[in-house]
Amino acid sequence: MTAPIRTLDDRIRPSDTPDSPLDTQEYFINMGPQHPATHGVLRLMLKLDGETIREVIPVLGYIHRGIEKMGEAMTYRQFVHLTDRIDYLSALVNNWVVARGVEVATGTETNDRIEYIRTIFAEIERIQSHMLWWGVLGMDLGAFTPFLYGFRDRETLTDIFEETIGCRLTMNYIQPGGVMHDLHPNFVKRTKAALAYSKSKLHEYEELLSGNVILQERTRDVGILSAEDAVALGVTGPPLRASGVAYDLRKVEPYGVYDRVDFRTAVGSVGDCWDRYWVRVEEMRQSIHIVEQLIDNIPEGKTMLMKPAKKIVIPEGVYYNQMETARGILGMVLVSDGTSDKPYRIHLRSPNFNNLWALDAMSRGGRLGDLVANVSSLDLVVPDIDR
Amino acid sequence: MNVFGSGPGIERRVNVANNDVDVIVAPRGSSRPPGIISWFRSVAIAIRSLLTGMRVTAGYLFGRDKVVTQQYPENRETLEMNERFRGRLKLTHDDNGYMNCNGCKFCEIACPNQSIIIKDRRNPVNDKSELDQFIWRLDTCTFCNACIQVCPHDALEWGQDFEGAVYDRRLLVYTLNSYAGPQARLIERAIKKDEQPEELKATIEPRSRYGTGVPLAGDELPGVPALGGEDKEST
Amino acid sequence: MSAAIVLLTLAERAAASLEVGIWGTAAWLAVAIVAAIGSMSLLGMALVLIERKVAARFQSRLGPMRVGPHGLFQTVADSIKLLIKEDIIPEQADRILFFLAPTFSLIATLLALVIVPVSPTLHLVDLNIGVVFFAAVSGFGVLGILLGGWSSNNKWSLLGAMRAGAQFISYELSLTLCLIVAVLFAGSLQLSEVVASQADGWWIWRGHVVTIVAFVVFIIASTAELNRPPFDLPEAESELTGGFHTEFSGLRFAFFFLAEFINMFVASALAATLFLGGWMPFQVGGWDTFNSVMAIIPGPIWFAGKVAVIIFISMWVRWTFPRLRVDQLMRLEWKFLLPIGIANVLIAAVIILSGLYFFPVGN
């Protein structure tokens, strides 16, 4: 990646020699911020030649809420609830990043029960996030039915959250020193039932969409992102693994109880939309497998080791902590001045922000329809990009 | 053209960052061998894949009890929320109807959004600080449970009521307590030790949901007339 | 305009047959117009409701349930809403073309609708070149879409319109080739005669594999002509935000919408007429009792049943498959359907010249 830095003005200037045999002109079109395929308020400036994409320029800032700045005015415990709202489909992992950061910084040891509960919930959330993605990908490619199937099956998993936590989406559950509630008595039974249901539905997904010739045609060899580009652009999560780099923090730097469970990292070989699709579908299966191993062995113990009303003061220093959300690596940089119970500075390395910039590399030369497939296969959550 | 079809991945072991990682590689299918027969075969596979998808949707059309839609206002009677569901914030009361809150402001401090505003007053009988008004702003609340988590007296809980929609956002600011006065524990102790319990009870004053002093509770704003009538009075 | 001419002809014919004067003609004209508008919007509304209900069941939902029993009047309410909605014309739009576009679309549909033979008596216009007429007016429909996309002055709309143009021109070929197969078998361009020629058995049974292939290709090509998924590239909500009708609202949008759904009906009706025997009952050679029972069921019901089956398949496909990409759509047409169509016509000609009809029924 040694390309010269170009300003926006440079980028929106039409190229002088379009490599088309016809006498065609390039034109610009704004995809978003209100567009059905950008899932929120992402704006993509497209340089098009007919239907062929010459360049994709993401424009950000439409849902910037300054969450990192807001964090400086909040205690660590209060900041957790804001992280629900960056990548709302991985709310629990976001919570966990803050919680683990604070625990490491203060030297708090958590017990096994807490780690089991956190891991189980993180994996259930990964499944529900991928289910939603699966449905949305179907809708982006023009099949509306998978969208509703995905949402329907996700409900059984959010029901698990609602039973134990009380919320379905923005949960504020995993906190420094433990988790907010103990498990609901019905948790194990309900989770097992939901996993069995999800398994049967995954088979249905294969039949409805994965094997479908139209989906295969739409995704195979579309939006290829090479492993070198993926690493250079800082792409993480399923898109990185689909490019053939088996880098999964759950394996490489295990946290929680991931080092005690058996699962496989799903990787691709080419890095096209199909690989990204398949990696996510396989991750759902692996996550179900992980939860199945843990669900019967949750040890006893306390679920909250810090007094909720007690001040948390972190020793002075800079702390970094990262985890694998459903979309990639979420990292948190925490700077503490050592006196206040509030962070001096918080920075989040959000997976979607880095993944977004791979869009240009993978979409060039493709059609407009391919761009939609690429956006969908990256599984972007726009509030996570802007924060 | 590849021969279509999704399938199980290929299991392999690779080395990533000095770790041996078990991976499972996405299936790519095999490229179609040349020849007209394999062309027809790939077309047949393609058509079969389409029919498989159609079988799935037809299973839902003709299958019984496949509808998952809940008819919401109709099923209101039978609708049961989970016991931990975070609906509307409520103050808990003891068996005699006295609230457990003593206005200690733990929740106000814990609240990340300043959604809770506690106004205290001093009780003339026992000269203790007690709750005057517990103002809860539903419009800024994020239902993060922090207030309930820190409450030392278990004076707060979530209600199951989720129908909080109103036509004017000024109506989303509530006074939660139905009376201003000492907490249940103090009244109990006063009765037990016979320390002027009747006088203590006499200091109780009623508070309404949109009572005085609640910011934005239907009051007149520049350019916005005050909300009057039944909505404001109802509790 | 053309629609008015057709309606005038209709009224004239009705008046002539009843031997009434000028006032009688005027009265019949009024009846014809009201009947045309009423039946068209009723047909459109019914189709939209059925589509929504069927789609809902495919997706384990209930569909519209609020307006009337089981949402029966939902589309009526929607129509009223569309009628009274604000009519927004973009500032930079070409106003005249913007006004004309939905009208063209609807007129093309109307014109195609009048030639549909519902039963021997309920056949508005029995043109002697009915099949050619259908091919002609269904090609006219794209003009509305092209104008709509152009006049909205919106790049998404323009992209949709250009896609529509390419798609229509391509798939018109396959469509016409399939019509030719049916015409070759029937030996007539007149739709009533096409139906009559199937008294001995529907062409889909009698034409060996040829008519089955033609029928399937006709369904695929007409789905593409109608912009229905999986060929809805001109609209392609997730790509083009609605394509050619992005900027249309209220009544103009309703025109496009109505045209699309009635087109679906017309295409299904044509498929039923050409390949499934129109209003002819289902008969099996030798089973006289069965045949007489089948013949009791009136023609319009047979016709409606056949159309319903085809429309249901169209919905089934729509709610199952993802959308194709532009180049894949073109590839499907030029590399698969068109060669198949041409080969099919040649084989059909050979079959007809050598008189190799399949199990003639009745005689």
mmCIF file of C-alpha atoms in Angstrom, chain A residues 27-31 35-37 50-51 139-145 148-149 152 208-209 212 214 217-218 222 367-370 372, chain C residues 55 57-61 154-156 159 163 229-230 232 237-242 318-328 331:
data_model
loop_
_atom_site.group_PDB
_atom_site.id
_atom_site.type_symbol
_atom_site.label_atom_id
_atom_site.label_comp_id
_atom_site.label_asym_id
_atom_site.label_seq_id
_atom_site.Cartn_x
_atom_site.Cartn_y
_atom_site.Cartn_z
ATOM 1 C CA TYR A 27 -20.242 10.142 -13.459
ATOM 2 C CA PHE A 28 -20.796 10.365 -9.759
ATOM 3 C CA ILE A 29 -23.657 9.131 -7.760
ATOM 4 C CA ASN A 30 -24.310 9.295 -4.055
ATOM 5 C CA MET A 31 -25.224 5.999 -2.519
ATOM 6 C CA HIS A 35 -30.134 4.179 0.722
ATOM 7 C CA PRO A 36 -31.668 0.778 1.415
ATOM 8 C CA ALA A 37 -28.409 -1.111 0.898
ATOM 9 C CA GLY A 50 -22.215 2.994 -16.787
ATOM 10 C CA GLU A 51 -22.780 0.257 -14.247
ATOM 11 C CA MET A 139 -32.478 -8.877 1.125
ATOM 12 C CA ASP A 140 -29.599 -6.971 -0.415
ATOM 13 C CA LEU A 141 -29.330 -9.576 -3.108
ATOM 14 C CA GLY A 142 -33.048 -9.226 -3.774
ATOM 15 C CA ALA A 143 -34.547 -12.110 -1.825
ATOM 16 C CA PHE A 144 -36.826 -10.695 0.810
ATOM 17 C CA THR A 145 -37.808 -13.984 2.436
ATOM 18 C CA LEU A 148 -37.676 -12.348 7.616
ATOM 19 C CA TYR A 149 -36.420 -15.856 8.310
ATOM 20 C CA ARG A 152 -37.531 -14.689 13.043
ATOM 21 C CA LEU A 208 -32.781 -21.685 0.738
ATOM 22 C CA LEU A 209 -29.797 -19.513 -0.030
ATOM 23 C CA ASN A 212 -28.930 -21.385 -4.694
ATOM 24 C CA ILE A 214 -28.291 -17.238 -8.219
ATOM 25 C CA GLU A 217 -23.394 -16.535 -9.232
ATOM 26 C CA ARG A 218 -23.800 -13.290 -7.345
ATOM 27 C CA VAL A 222 -17.132 -11.118 -6.689
ATOM 28 C CA ARG A 367 -20.979 -3.782 -11.182
ATOM 29 C CA LEU A 368 -23.331 -1.791 -9.028
ATOM 30 C CA GLY A 369 -24.994 -5.032 -7.989
ATOM 31 C CA ASP A 370 -21.623 -6.366 -6.863
ATOM 32 C CA VAL A 372 -24.313 -4.098 -2.855
ATOM 33 C CA ALA C 55 -45.865 -13.572 0.448
ATOM 34 C CA ARG C 57 -47.430 -17.027 4.343
ATOM 35 C CA PHE C 58 -44.175 -17.844 2.583
ATOM 36 C CA GLN C 59 -42.410 -15.800 5.215
ATOM 37 C CA SER C 60 -44.313 -17.236 8.195
ATOM 38 C CA ARG C 61 -46.194 -14.000 8.688
ATOM 39 C CA ASN C 154 -32.488 11.223 -10.990
ATOM 40 C CA LYS C 155 -29.447 9.132 -11.706
ATOM 41 C CA TRP C 156 -30.853 6.094 -9.936
ATOM 42 C CA LEU C 159 -29.975 3.659 -14.359
ATOM 43 C CA ARG C 163 -31.628 -1.432 -17.324
ATOM 44 C CA PRO C 229 -38.052 -10.617 -9.011
ATOM 45 C CA PRO C 230 -35.705 -12.330 -9.640
ATOM 46 C CA ASP C 232 -36.533 -6.808 -11.004
ATOM 47 C CA GLU C 237 -34.815 -1.658 -4.371
ATOM 48 C CA SER C 238 -31.572 -2.540 -2.644
ATOM 49 C CA GLU C 239 -29.460 -1.298 -5.536
ATOM 50 C CA LEU C 240 -31.354 1.536 -7.194
ATOM 51 C CA THR C 241 -33.699 2.579 -4.358
ATOM 52 C CA GLY C 242 -36.717 1.816 -6.519
ATOM 53 C CA ARG C 318 -40.521 -14.045 -6.496
ATOM 54 C CA TRP C 319 -40.437 -14.747 -2.796
ATOM 55 C CA THR C 320 -37.745 -17.387 -2.972
ATOM 56 C CA PHE C 321 -34.917 -16.233 -5.207
ATOM 57 C CA PRO C 322 -32.324 -13.521 -5.001
ATOM 58 C CA ARG C 323 -31.948 -11.061 -7.846
ATOM 59 C CA LEU C 324 -29.628 -11.574 -10.772
ATOM 60 C CA ARG C 325 -26.957 -9.104 -11.752
ATOM 61 C CA VAL C 326 -27.267 -7.089 -14.953
ATOM 62 C CA ASP C 327 -24.710 -9.038 -16.938
ATOM 63 C CA GLN C 328 -26.049 -12.338 -15.640
ATOM 64 C CA ARG C 331 -26.252 -13.849 -20.235
#
